[in-house]
Amino acid sequence: MNELKIFTPATIANVSCGFDVLGLALDNVGDEMIIRKIPENGIIISKIEGQDLPLETHKNVAGVAGLALLAEAEATHGFEIEIIKRIKPGSGIGSSAASSAGAVWAINELLGKPFNTSDLVRFAMEGERLATGVAHADNVAPALFGGFTLVRSYEPLDIISVNTPSELYATVIHPQIEVKTSDAREILRTTVQLKDAIKQWGNVGGLISGLYTEDYDLIGRSLQDHIIEPIRSILIPAFDSVKKNSIKAGALGCGISGSGPSIFALSKGEETALNVGEAMKAAYNKVGIKYDVHVSKVNKQGIKIIN
Amino acid sequence: MNELKIFTPATIANVSCGFDVLGLALDNVGDEMIIRKIPENGIIISKIEGQDLPLETHKNVAGVAGLALLAEAEATHGFEIEIIKRIKPGSGIGSSAASSAGAVWAINELLGKPFNTSDLVRFAMEGERLATGVAHADNVAPALFGGFTLVRSYEPLDIISVNTPSELYATVIHPQIEVKTSDAREILRTTVQLKDAIKQWGNVGGLISGLYTEDYDLIGRSLQDHIIEPIRSILIPAFDSVKKNSIKAGALGCGISGSGPSIFALSKGEETALNVGEAMKAAYNKVGIKYDVHVSKVNKQGIKIIN
C-alpha cells in the first residue's frame, strides 16, 4: 500500500460541561486527504484544495503532526499530503484537528501501524500546538478514536473512548464570523467558583453515565455549562436565541462548539436533529450574518479510508 | 407488616475527585434500626444503643428525616424508632446519613412504598441538614440506592445510580480524632483554579467510565483529588503515609472519606483490601492515635431488611 485516501471528521470539543476534556466526532462533515509514500524523507504538502492555507511543512498542522510521528518512527521514506479542505478554519469544529489527525492516522497505516491510537493523539496534538499555541487533545482525540472521547489527564496523556449511543445526532450552525481561539481563551477567568465547579463535574459525571446507559434524557439534563458558556457566549451573536430555539425544537441540549463561533445541539434521532437545524436557521435569519448548518450522526468510527 | 429491622450502611462521600457529588455504600459496616408502627401520630425515638445521641425527635436526624417524609405522606399512625448505633458519629463515613436514610427507607416500606428512592433521598437530606447545617445528599444517596451514586444536580435534585463493579472493596481507617464537618468545610476556598477544576472533571469522567466498563485500572487512575484533598488532608494526622502505604499495598486509590477524619482506599478483591488495611495500621501505629479499620465490599444493595 503506497497511497491512501481518507475522510477525517470535524469534531465538537468541550460538549457543554466538558471544557478541555470532552469531544465527539461528526459523520458527514469533514475533510478528505490523500497521503502517499515518496522516496525522499520528510513530509511534503503538495496541494490544498478549498482553503488558502500554508503549504510549507513546518507551517502546516498536518505537516507538523506528521513530522512529530516520523521523529519516533523508523521510516526509510517520506510522505506527500494532499488536503481537500471542507471544514472552514476558525469555525470551531476542529478544522486543524481534522488535518493533524488525518495526517498521522494515514501515515501510521502506510507504515504498518507501528503506533496505537493514543500515540497518534500525541502526535496530532503537535499540529494543535501550531494552530492555537496550546497542544490540546479534545478535537484530535475524537477524530482519531471516533465517538465521544474523554481526555482524563494531560500529564500523563490518558484518553478514554466513551460509549456513544447509536441514535445521537449533532446539529451545528457555523456563523461566518471570526472568533479566534486565543481570544476565546483570554476572556476566561483563571479561577472559578467552587460551587460552579461542583455543578460542572456533577454534569460531566451525568453525561458520561448517560452515554454508557444510553439514557438520552440524562444526556440532555447533563448538557449544561455553568463556567465557560456564560462568558464565551457573549462573543457569539444570537447564541441565546439559537439555544432557546434548539431546545424548543426538541434538542437534548445546546452549547458552544469548541471555542466557537459554531453552536452545536445534540438530539435523539435524525428527524429531530433536522428540525433543530431549521430552528437554528430561523434564529440566525433575523441576525443578518451568513451561516452554514450541518446535521450529522455522531460518528463512532473516526477517520476512515475512502475511494 | 408492623415492624421492620434493617441494616443501614456506612457510606463514603466525595470519593476523591467527586467532591459533593459522588458516594458509595459499604457492605458490612453500618447501623441496625428497628422501626415499628404506633397508634399515635408522629415519630418517637425510643432507644439508641451504642452512642449518646438525642432522643428528642426534632433533635435526632432519624426523627427529622422521618417527619419530612410524614409531612408528604397520608399516614393514620406514627412510628417508633430504635437505633443500634455501630457507626461512630463524626467518623466521616456517614453516621448521620445511615440513621436518616434508614428511618425514611423503613417508614416507606411500612407505608407500602408510596415514595420512590429519589424522594427518600430528599427526606433523608433533612436529617443531614440537622447534622451538618447543609442538606447534602452524597451520603444518603448511596445508603438508599446502594453502590456508587452521583448527585448530578441539587436544583432540581437528580441522583444517578452508577454501575458498581463486583470486585470493588473499600478499606477505611478511622482515627479517633474529631474533625467537625463545619470546620472541614470552612477551610476550603470558595474559588478554585480553572486548571485544577479541569483536572477534577477529567477524573470524574474517568471514574464514571471506569465504573461502567469495570476497568479497575482506570478507576485507580481517576481516584485523584486536586482541589479538596490538598487542603483537608492537613487536618488528618499521617494522611500522606497512610495514602503512600495503601498504594504500595496495592490499593487502586486512596483519599479522605467525606470530610474526614476517616481515610478510605479502594481495591480490586478482598485480599488486597485486607493488605491495605494492614498497611494503614502500620502507618497509624507510629502516630499513637487510636483507630478502627474496616474492610468491606462495596455494597450494591443499600439498606436491607434483617432478622
Coordinates of C-alpha atoms in Angstrom, one line a residue:
Chain A
M1 CA 0.0 0.0 0.0
N2 CA 1.6 3.2 -1.2
E3 CA -1.3 5.7 -1.1
L4 CA -4.5 6.2 1.0
K5 CA -7.5 8.5 0.6
I6 CA -9.2 9.2 3.8
F7 CA -12.1 11.0 5.3
T8 CA -11.2 12.9 8.5
P9 CA -14.1 14.2 10.5
A10 CA -15.0 17.5 12.0
T11 CA -15.3 17.4 15.8
I12 CA -17.1 19.2 18.6
A13 CA -14.9 19.8 21.6
N14 CA -16.0 20.7 25.2
V15 CA -19.6 19.5 24.7
S16 CA -21.0 21.9 27.2
C17 CA -19.9 20.6 30.6
G18 CA -16.6 19.0 29.5
F19 CA -14.4 22.0 28.9
D20 CA -11.0 20.9 27.7
V21 CA -11.8 17.2 28.3
L22 CA -14.7 16.0 26.2
G23 CA -15.1 15.8 22.4
L24 CA -17.1 14.0 19.7
A25 CA -16.7 13.3 16.0
L26 CA -19.1 14.1 13.2
D27 CA -20.0 11.6 10.5
N28 CA -20.6 13.5 7.3
V29 CA -18.7 16.8 7.9
G30 CA -15.0 16.6 7.4
D31 CA -12.0 16.9 5.1
E32 CA -10.6 14.4 2.6
M33 CA -6.8 13.8 2.4
I34 CA -4.6 11.8 0.1
I35 CA -1.4 10.6 1.6
R36 CA 1.3 8.7 -0.4
K37 CA 4.8 7.4 0.1
I38 CA 7.6 9.3 -1.6
P39 CA 11.3 8.3 -1.8
E40 CA 12.5 11.5 -0.1
N41 CA 12.5 11.7 3.7
G42 CA 10.2 14.1 5.5
I43 CA 6.8 15.5 4.5
I44 CA 5.6 17.5 1.6
I45 CA 2.3 19.2 1.5
S46 CA 1.7 19.2 -2.3
K47 CA -1.8 20.6 -2.6
I48 CA -4.6 22.2 -0.5
E49 CA -8.0 22.5 -2.2
G50 CA -10.7 24.7 -0.8
Q51 CA -8.8 26.9 1.6
D52 CA -5.8 29.2 1.4
L53 CA -3.5 27.5 3.9
P54 CA 0.3 27.3 4.1
L55 CA 2.0 24.5 2.0
E56 CA 5.3 24.8 4.0
T57 CA 5.5 21.7 6.1
H58 CA 6.6 23.5 9.2
K59 CA 3.7 26.0 8.9
N60 CA 1.0 23.4 8.2
V61 CA -0.6 21.5 11.0
A62 CA -0.7 18.2 9.0
G63 CA 3.0 18.7 8.2
V64 CA 4.0 19.4 11.8
A65 CA 1.9 16.5 13.2
G66 CA 3.3 14.1 10.6
L67 CA 6.9 15.2 11.4
A68 CA 6.2 14.5 15.1
L69 CA 5.2 11.0 14.2
L70 CA 8.2 10.5 11.9
A71 CA 10.6 11.6 14.6
E72 CA 9.6 8.4 16.5
A73 CA 9.2 6.1 13.6
E74 CA 11.7 4.1 11.6
A75 CA 10.8 5.2 8.1
T76 CA 13.1 4.9 5.1
H77 CA 11.0 7.2 3.0
G78 CA 8.7 10.2 3.3
F79 CA 5.1 11.2 2.6
E80 CA 3.3 13.6 0.3
I81 CA 0.0 15.0 1.6
E82 CA -2.9 16.5 -0.4
I83 CA -5.8 18.1 1.6
I84 CA -9.3 18.7 0.3
K85 CA -10.4 21.1 2.9
R86 CA -14.2 21.1 3.5
I87 CA -14.1 22.3 7.1
K88 CA -13.6 26.0 7.3
P89 CA -10.7 27.1 9.5
G90 CA -11.8 29.1 12.6
S91 CA -15.3 27.5 12.6
G92 CA -14.9 25.8 16.0
I93 CA -15.5 22.3 14.7
G94 CA -11.9 21.1 14.7
S95 CA -10.6 22.2 11.2
S96 CA -6.9 22.0 12.2
A97 CA -7.5 18.8 14.3
A98 CA -9.0 17.0 11.2
S99 CA -5.8 17.8 9.2
S100 CA -3.4 16.9 12.0
A101 CA -5.3 13.7 13.0
G102 CA -5.8 12.6 9.3
A103 CA -2.1 13.0 8.5
V104 CA -0.8 10.9 11.4
W105 CA -3.6 8.3 11.1
A106 CA -2.8 7.7 7.4
I107 CA 1.0 7.8 7.8
N108 CA 0.6 5.2 10.6
E109 CA -1.5 3.0 8.3
L110 CA 1.1 3.3 5.5
L111 CA 3.9 2.4 7.9
G112 CA 2.1 -0.8 9.0
K113 CA 0.6 0.6 12.2
P114 CA 3.6 0.9 14.5
F115 CA 1.7 3.3 16.8
N116 CA -1.5 2.9 18.8
T117 CA -4.3 5.5 18.8
S118 CA -3.2 7.2 21.9
D119 CA 0.3 7.7 20.3
L120 CA -1.4 9.2 17.3
V121 CA -3.3 11.7 19.6
R122 CA 0.0 12.8 21.0
F123 CA 1.5 13.4 17.5
A124 CA -1.6 15.2 16.3
M125 CA -1.5 17.4 19.3
E126 CA 1.6 19.0 17.9
G127 CA -0.5 20.2 15.0
E128 CA -2.9 21.7 17.5
R129 CA 0.0 23.4 19.2
L130 CA 0.9 25.1 15.9
A131 CA -2.7 26.1 15.2
T132 CA -3.6 27.5 18.6
G133 CA -0.5 27.8 20.7
V134 CA -1.8 25.0 23.0
A135 CA -1.4 21.3 22.4
H136 CA -5.0 20.4 23.3
A137 CA -6.4 17.0 22.6
D138 CA -10.1 17.4 22.8
N139 CA -10.6 17.6 19.0
V140 CA -7.9 15.3 17.8
A141 CA -8.9 12.5 20.2
P142 CA -12.5 12.1 18.9
A143 CA -11.2 12.4 15.3
L144 CA -8.9 9.5 15.9
F145 CA -11.0 7.3 18.2
G146 CA -14.4 8.2 16.8
G147 CA -17.5 8.7 19.0
F148 CA -17.2 10.5 22.4
T149 CA -13.8 10.8 24.0
L150 CA -12.6 12.0 27.3
V151 CA -9.1 13.4 28.0
R152 CA -8.9 12.2 31.6
S153 CA -5.5 13.6 32.0
Y154 CA -2.8 15.5 30.0
E155 CA 0.2 14.6 32.2
P156 CA 0.4 11.7 31.5
L157 CA -1.9 11.8 28.5
D158 CA -4.8 9.4 29.2
I159 CA -7.6 9.3 26.6
I160 CA -10.8 7.3 27.3
S161 CA -13.0 6.2 24.4
V162 CA -16.6 6.5 25.8
N163 CA -19.6 4.6 24.6
T164 CA -21.7 6.5 22.0
P165 CA -25.4 5.8 21.7
S166 CA -26.5 5.0 18.2
E167 CA -29.3 7.5 17.8
L168 CA -27.3 10.5 18.8
Y169 CA -27.2 13.3 16.2
A170 CA -25.5 16.6 16.2
T171 CA -26.7 19.8 14.6
V172 CA -24.1 22.6 14.1
I173 CA -24.6 26.2 12.9
H174 CA -21.5 28.0 11.9
P175 CA -22.0 31.8 11.7
Q176 CA -19.5 33.3 9.3
I177 CA -17.8 35.4 11.9
E178 CA -14.3 35.1 13.3
V179 CA -13.7 34.1 17.0
K180 CA -10.0 33.5 17.5
T181 CA -9.3 30.5 19.8
S182 CA -6.7 32.7 21.6
D183 CA -9.3 35.4 22.2
A184 CA -11.9 32.9 23.4
R185 CA -9.3 31.6 25.8
E186 CA -8.2 35.1 27.0
I187 CA -11.6 36.2 28.2
L188 CA -11.9 33.2 30.5
R189 CA -11.1 33.7 34.2
T190 CA -8.3 31.7 35.7
T191 CA -10.3 31.0 38.8
V192 CA -13.9 29.7 39.1
Q193 CA -16.3 29.4 42.0
L194 CA -16.1 26.1 43.8
K195 CA -19.9 25.8 43.7
D196 CA -19.9 26.2 39.9
A197 CA -17.1 23.7 39.5
I198 CA -19.1 21.2 41.6
K199 CA -22.1 21.6 39.3
Q200 CA -19.8 21.1 36.3
W201 CA -18.3 17.9 37.5
G202 CA -21.8 16.7 38.5
N203 CA -22.8 17.2 34.9
V204 CA -19.7 15.6 33.5
G205 CA -20.5 12.5 35.6
G206 CA -24.1 12.6 34.4
L207 CA -23.2 12.9 30.8
I208 CA -20.7 10.0 31.0
S209 CA -23.3 7.9 32.8
G210 CA -25.9 8.8 30.2
L211 CA -23.6 7.8 27.4
Y212 CA -22.9 4.4 28.9
T213 CA -26.6 3.7 29.8
E214 CA -27.8 5.3 26.5
D215 CA -30.2 7.4 28.6
Y216 CA -30.9 10.3 26.2
D217 CA -32.8 12.2 28.8
L218 CA -29.9 12.1 31.3
I219 CA -27.6 13.2 28.4
G220 CA -29.8 16.1 27.9
R221 CA -30.0 17.1 31.6
S222 CA -26.2 17.0 31.8
L223 CA -25.5 19.2 28.8
Q224 CA -25.1 22.3 30.9
D225 CA -22.1 24.6 31.2
H226 CA -22.0 26.8 34.3
I227 CA -18.5 28.1 33.7
I228 CA -17.4 28.7 30.2
E229 CA -20.6 29.3 28.2
P230 CA -21.8 32.3 30.3
I231 CA -18.6 34.1 29.4
R232 CA -17.9 32.9 25.8
S233 CA -21.5 33.1 24.6
I234 CA -21.3 36.9 24.5
L235 CA -18.8 36.6 21.6
I236 CA -21.5 34.8 19.5
P237 CA -24.4 36.8 18.1
A238 CA -27.8 35.3 18.8
F239 CA -26.4 32.5 20.9
D240 CA -29.3 32.7 23.4
S241 CA -32.0 32.6 20.7
V242 CA -30.3 29.7 18.8
K243 CA -30.1 27.8 22.1
K244 CA -33.7 28.6 23.0
N245 CA -35.0 27.6 19.5
S246 CA -33.0 24.4 19.5
I247 CA -34.3 23.2 22.8
K248 CA -37.8 24.1 21.7
A249 CA -37.4 22.1 18.6
G250 CA -36.5 19.0 20.7
A251 CA -32.7 19.1 21.1
L252 CA -31.4 17.3 24.2
G253 CA -29.0 20.2 24.8
C254 CA -27.2 23.0 23.0
G255 CA -23.9 24.8 23.6
I256 CA -20.8 26.3 22.1
S257 CA -18.7 24.0 19.8
G258 CA -15.1 24.3 20.9
S259 CA -14.3 27.9 21.3
G260 CA -16.9 29.0 18.9
P261 CA -18.3 30.6 16.9
S262 CA -20.2 27.4 15.9
I263 CA -23.1 26.4 18.1
F264 CA -24.0 22.7 18.4
A265 CA -27.0 20.8 19.6
L266 CA -27.4 17.1 20.3
S267 CA -30.7 15.3 19.5
K268 CA -32.1 11.8 19.6
G269 CA -32.8 10.8 16.0
E270 CA -32.1 12.4 12.7
E271 CA -35.6 13.9 12.3
T272 CA -35.3 16.0 15.5
A273 CA -31.7 17.0 14.5
L274 CA -33.0 18.3 11.2
N275 CA -35.8 20.2 12.9
V276 CA -33.2 21.7 15.2
G277 CA -31.3 22.8 12.1
E278 CA -34.3 24.7 10.9
A279 CA -34.9 26.3 14.3
M280 CA -31.2 27.4 14.3
K281 CA -31.6 28.9 10.9
A282 CA -34.8 30.8 11.9
A283 CA -32.8 32.4 14.8
Y284 CA -29.9 33.4 12.5
N285 CA -32.1 34.6 9.6
K286 CA -33.0 37.6 11.9
V287 CA -29.4 38.4 12.6
G288 CA -28.2 39.1 9.0
I289 CA -25.0 37.0 9.4
K290 CA -24.3 34.3 6.8
Y291 CA -24.1 30.8 8.2
D292 CA -23.7 27.1 7.4
V293 CA -25.8 24.4 9.1
H294 CA -24.6 20.7 9.4
V295 CA -26.7 17.8 10.6
S296 CA -24.7 14.6 11.3
K297 CA -24.9 11.4 13.2
V298 CA -22.2 11.2 15.9
N299 CA -19.5 9.2 14.1
K300 CA -18.4 6.1 16.0
Q301 CA -15.6 5.2 13.6
G302 CA -13.4 8.3 13.4
I303 CA -11.1 8.6 10.4
K304 CA -11.8 6.1 7.6
I305 CA -10.4 5.0 4.2
I306 CA -12.5 6.1 1.2
N307 CA -12.1 5.5 -2.5
Chain B
M1 CA -46.3 -5.7 58.4
N2 CA -46.0 -3.6 61.6
E3 CA -42.3 -3.7 62.3
L4 CA -39.0 -3.9 60.4
K5 CA -35.4 -4.5 61.5
I6 CA -33.0 -3.1 59.0
F7 CA -29.3 -2.8 58.3
T8 CA -28.4 0.7 57.1
P9 CA -24.8 1.1 55.7
A10 CA -22.0 3.4 56.3
T11 CA -21.0 5.4 53.2
I12 CA -18.0 7.1 51.7
A13 CA -18.8 10.5 50.2
N14 CA -16.7 12.5 47.7
V15 CA -14.6 9.5 46.7
S16 CA -11.5 11.7 45.8
C17 CA -12.5 13.5 42.6
G18 CA -16.2 13.8 43.3
F19 CA -16.5 16.4 46.0
D20 CA -20.1 16.9 47.0
V21 CA -21.4 14.6 44.1
L22 CA -20.1 11.1 44.5
G23 CA -20.7 8.5 47.2
L24 CA -20.6 4.7 47.8
A25 CA -22.1 2.3 50.3
L26 CA -20.3 -0.2 52.5
D27 CA -21.5 -3.7 53.0
N28 CA -20.6 -4.9 56.5
V29 CA -20.2 -1.5 58.3
G30 CA -23.4 0.1 59.4
D31 CA -26.2 0.6 62.0
E32 CA -29.2 -1.5 62.7
M33 CA -32.6 0.1 63.3
I34 CA -36.0 -1.2 64.3
I35 CA -39.0 0.7 63.1
R36 CA -42.5 -0.1 64.2
K37 CA -45.9 1.4 63.7
I38 CA -47.5 3.0 66.7
P39 CA -51.1 4.4 67.1
E40 CA -50.0 7.9 67.9
N41 CA -49.1 10.3 65.0
G42 CA -45.5 11.5 64.6
I43 CA -42.3 9.8 65.4
I44 CA -40.8 8.6 68.7
I45 CA -37.1 7.7 69.1
S46 CA -37.5 5.2 71.9
K47 CA -34.0 3.9 72.3
I48 CA -30.4 4.5 71.0
E49 CA -27.8 1.8 71.8
G50 CA -24.1 2.4 71.5
Q51 CA -23.9 6.1 71.3
D52 CA -25.1 9.1 73.4
L53 CA -27.4 10.8 70.9
P54 CA -30.5 12.9 71.5
L55 CA -33.8 11.0 71.8
E56 CA -36.0 14.1 71.1
T57 CA -37.5 13.7 67.7
H58 CA -36.7 17.2 66.5
K59 CA -33.0 16.9 67.6
N60 CA -32.4 13.5 66.1
V61 CA -31.6 13.1 62.4
A62 CA -33.7 10.0 62.0
G63 CA -36.6 11.8 63.6
V64 CA -36.3 14.9 61.5
A65 CA -35.9 12.8 58.3
G66 CA -38.9 10.7 59.2
L67 CA -41.0 13.8 59.9
A68 CA -40.1 15.2 56.5
L69 CA -41.5 12.0 54.9
L70 CA -44.6 12.1 57.1
A71 CA -45.3 15.7 56.0
E72 CA -45.9 14.4 52.5
A73 CA -47.5 11.0 53.4
E74 CA -51.0 10.1 54.2
A75 CA -50.4 8.1 57.4
T76 CA -53.1 7.5 60.1
H77 CA -50.5 6.4 62.6
G78 CA -46.9 7.1 63.7
F79 CA -43.6 5.3 64.1
E80 CA -41.3 4.3 66.9
I81 CA -37.6 4.0 66.1
E82 CA -34.8 2.2 67.9
I83 CA -31.3 2.7 66.7
I84 CA -28.4 0.3 67.3
K85 CA -25.6 2.7 66.5
R86 CA -22.4 1.0 65.3
I87 CA -21.0 3.8 63.2
K88 CA -19.4 6.4 65.3
P89 CA -20.7 9.9 64.8
G90 CA -18.0 12.3 63.4
S91 CA -16.1 9.4 61.7
G92 CA -16.6 10.7 58.2
I93 CA -18.4 7.5 57.0
G94 CA -21.9 8.8 57.0
S95 CA -23.1 8.1 60.6
S96 CA -26.0 10.6 60.5
A97 CA -26.8 9.6 56.9
A98 CA -27.2 6.0 57.9
S99 CA -29.8 7.0 60.5
S100 CA -31.7 9.4 58.3
A101 CA -31.7 7.1 55.3
G102 CA -32.6 4.1 57.4
A103 CA -35.6 5.8 59.0
V104 CA -37.2 7.0 55.8
W105 CA -36.5 3.8 54.0
A106 CA -38.2 1.7 56.7
I107 CA -41.1 4.1 57.1
N108 CA -41.7 4.0 53.4
E109 CA -41.7 0.2 53.4
L110 CA -44.2 0.1 56.3
L111 CA -46.4 2.6 54.5
G112 CA -46.5 0.4 51.4
K113 CA -43.8 2.3 49.4
P114 CA -45.7 5.5 48.4
F115 CA -42.3 7.2 47.6
N116 CA -39.5 6.3 45.2
T117 CA -35.9 6.2 46.2
S118 CA -35.2 9.8 45.0
D119 CA -38.0 11.1 47.2
L120 CA -36.4 9.2 50.1
V121 CA -33.1 10.9 49.4
R122 CA -34.9 14.2 49.6
F123 CA -36.4 13.4 53.0
A124 CA -33.2 12.0 54.4
M125 CA -31.4 15.1 53.4
E126 CA -33.4 16.9 56.1
G127 CA -31.6 14.8 58.6
E128 CA -28.3 15.8 57.1
R129 CA -29.3 19.5 57.3
L130 CA -29.8 19.0 61.1
A131 CA -26.5 17.2 61.5
T132 CA -24.2 19.5 59.5
G133 CA -26.2 22.6 58.6
V134 CA -26.2 21.6 54.9
A135 CA -28.7 19.3 53.3
H136 CA -26.2 17.3 51.3
A137 CA -27.0 14.1 49.5
D138 CA -23.7 12.4 48.9
N139 CA -24.0 10.0 51.9
V140 CA -27.8 9.4 52.0
A141 CA -28.0 8.7 48.2
P142 CA -25.6 5.7 48.3
A143 CA -27.1 4.4 51.6
L144 CA -30.5 4.4 49.8
F145 CA -29.6 3.3 46.3
G146 CA -26.6 1.1 47.2
G147 CA -23.4 1.1 45.2
F148 CA -22.0 4.2 43.7
T149 CA -24.2 7.2 43.3
L150 CA -23.8 10.6 41.6
V151 CA -25.7 13.7 42.7
R152 CA -25.8 15.2 39.2
S153 CA -27.7 18.2 40.4
Y154 CA -29.2 19.6 43.6
E155 CA -31.7 22.0 42.0
P156 CA -33.5 20.1 40.8
L157 CA -32.3 17.0 42.8
D158 CA -31.1 14.4 40.3
I159 CA -29.5 11.3 41.7
I160 CA -27.9 8.8 39.3
S161 CA -27.3 5.2 40.4
V162 CA -23.9 4.2 38.8
N163 CA -22.8 0.7 37.9
T164 CA -20.6 -0.8 40.6
P165 CA -18.0 -3.5 39.7
S166 CA -18.4 -6.6 41.8
E167 CA -14.8 -7.0 42.9
L168 CA -14.5 -3.5 44.4
Y169 CA -13.6 -3.4 48.1
A170 CA -13.2 -0.5 50.4
T171 CA -10.7 -0.2 53.3
V172 CA -11.4 2.6 55.8
I173 CA -9.2 3.7 58.7
H174 CA -11.0 5.9 61.3
P175 CA -8.5 7.7 63.5
Q176 CA -10.2 8.6 66.8
I177 CA -9.8 12.3 66.5
E178 CA -12.6 14.8 65.8
V179 CA -12.8 16.8 62.6
K180 CA -16.1 18.7 62.5
T181 CA -17.8 18.8 59.1
S182 CA -18.3 22.5 59.5
D183 CA -14.6 23.1 60.2
A184 CA -13.6 20.9 57.3
R185 CA -15.9 23.0 55.1
E186 CA -14.7 26.3 56.4
I187 CA -11.1 25.8 55.5
L188 CA -12.0 25.3 51.8
R189 CA -11.5 28.2 49.4
T190 CA -14.7 29.4 47.7
T191 CA -12.8 29.7 44.4
V192 CA -10.5 27.2 42.6
Q193 CA -8.1 27.4 39.8
L194 CA -9.8 26.6 36.4
K195 CA -6.8 24.4 35.5
D196 CA -7.4 22.3 38.7
A197 CA -11.2 22.1 38.1
I198 CA -10.5 20.8 34.6
K199 CA -8.3 18.0 36.0
Q200 CA -11.0 17.2 38.5
W201 CA -13.8 16.8 36.0
G202 CA -11.5 14.8 33.8
N203 CA -11.1 12.4 36.7
V204 CA -14.8 12.4 37.5
G205 CA -15.4 11.4 33.8
G206 CA -12.7 8.8 34.1
L207 CA -14.0 7.3 37.3
I208 CA -17.6 7.1 35.9
S209 CA -16.3 5.5 32.7
G210 CA -14.2 3.0 34.7
L211 CA -17.2 2.1 36.9
Y212 CA -19.3 1.3 33.8
T213 CA -16.6 -0.6 31.9
E214 CA -15.4 -2.3 35.1
D215 CA -11.9 -1.1 34.3
Y216 CA -10.2 -1.2 37.7
D217 CA -7.0 0.4 36.4
L218 CA -9.0 3.4 35.1
I219 CA -10.9 3.6 38.4
G220 CA -7.5 3.8 40.1
R221 CA -6.0 6.4 37.8
S222 CA -9.1 8.6 38.3
L223 CA -9.1 8.5 42.1
Q224 CA -7.3 11.8 42.4
D225 CA -8.4 15.0 44.1
H226 CA -6.6 18.1 43.0
I227 CA -8.8 20.5 44.9
I228 CA -10.1 19.4 48.3
E229 CA -7.6 16.8 49.5
P230 CA -4.5 19.1 49.4
I231 CA -6.3 21.4 51.9
R232 CA -8.3 19.0 54.1
S233 CA -5.5 16.4 54.4
I234 CA -3.6 18.7 56.8
L235 CA -6.4 18.1 59.4
I236 CA -5.7 14.4 59.3
P237 CA -2.5 13.1 61.1
A238 CA -0.4 10.8 58.9
F239 CA -2.6 11.2 55.9
D240 CA 0.3 11.1 53.5
S241 CA 1.9 8.0 54.9
V242 CA -1.5 6.1 55.0
K243 CA -2.0 7.0 51.4
K244 CA 1.5 6.0 50.4
N245 CA 1.3 2.7 52.3
S246 CA -2.1 1.9 50.8
I247 CA -1.0 2.4 47.2
K248 CA 2.1 0.4 47.9
A249 CA -0.1 -2.4 49.3
G250 CA -2.0 -2.5 46.0
A251 CA -4.9 -0.1 46.5
L252 CA -6.3 1.4 43.3
G253 CA -6.5 4.8 45.1
C254 CA -6.8 6.4 48.5
G255 CA -8.4 9.6 49.8
I256 CA -10.4 11.3 52.5
S257 CA -13.8 9.8 53.3
G258 CA -16.3 12.6 53.4
S259 CA -14.9 15.5 55.4
G260 CA -12.6 13.1 57.3
P261 CA -11.0 12.1 59.6
S262 CA -11.5 8.6 58.1
I263 CA -9.3 7.7 55.1
F264 CA -10.6 5.3 52.5
A265 CA -8.9 3.2 49.9
L266 CA -10.5 1.2 47.1
S267 CA -9.0 -2.1 45.9
K268 CA -9.8 -4.9 43.5
G269 CA -10.5 -8.0 45.6
E270 CA -10.8 -8.7 49.3
E271 CA -7.3 -9.9 49.7
T272 CA -5.7 -6.6 48.5
A273 CA -8.2 -4.7 50.6
L274 CA -7.2 -6.6 53.7
N275 CA -3.5 -6.0 52.9
V276 CA -4.3 -2.3 52.5
G277 CA -5.9 -2.4 56.0
E278 CA -2.6 -3.8 57.5
A279 CA -0.6 -1.1 55.6
M280 CA -2.9 1.6 57.0
K281 CA -2.5 0.2 60.5
A282 CA 1.3 0.2 60.1
A283 CA 1.2 3.9 59.3
Y284 CA -1.0 4.7 62.3
N285 CA 0.8 2.6 64.8
K286 CA 3.7 5.1 64.5
V287 CA 1.3 8.0 65.3
G288 CA 0.0 7.0 68.7
I289 CA -3.7 7.8 67.9
K290 CA -6.3 5.0 68.4
Y291 CA -8.1 3.9 65.2
D292 CA -10.6 1.5 63.8
V293 CA -10.1 -0.3 60.4
H294 CA -13.0 -1.6 58.3
V295 CA -12.7 -3.7 55.2
S296 CA -15.9 -4.1 53.2
K297 CA -17.1 -5.0 49.7
V298 CA -18.8 -2.0 48.0
N299 CA -22.5 -2.7 48.8
K300 CA -24.7 -2.8 45.8
Q301 CA -28.0 -3.2 47.6
G302 CA -28.1 -0.3 50.1
I303 CA -30.4 -0.6 53.1
K304 CA -31.8 -4.1 53.7
I305 CA -34.2 -5.9 56.0
I306 CA -32.6 -8.3 58.5
N307 CA -33.9 -10.6 61.1

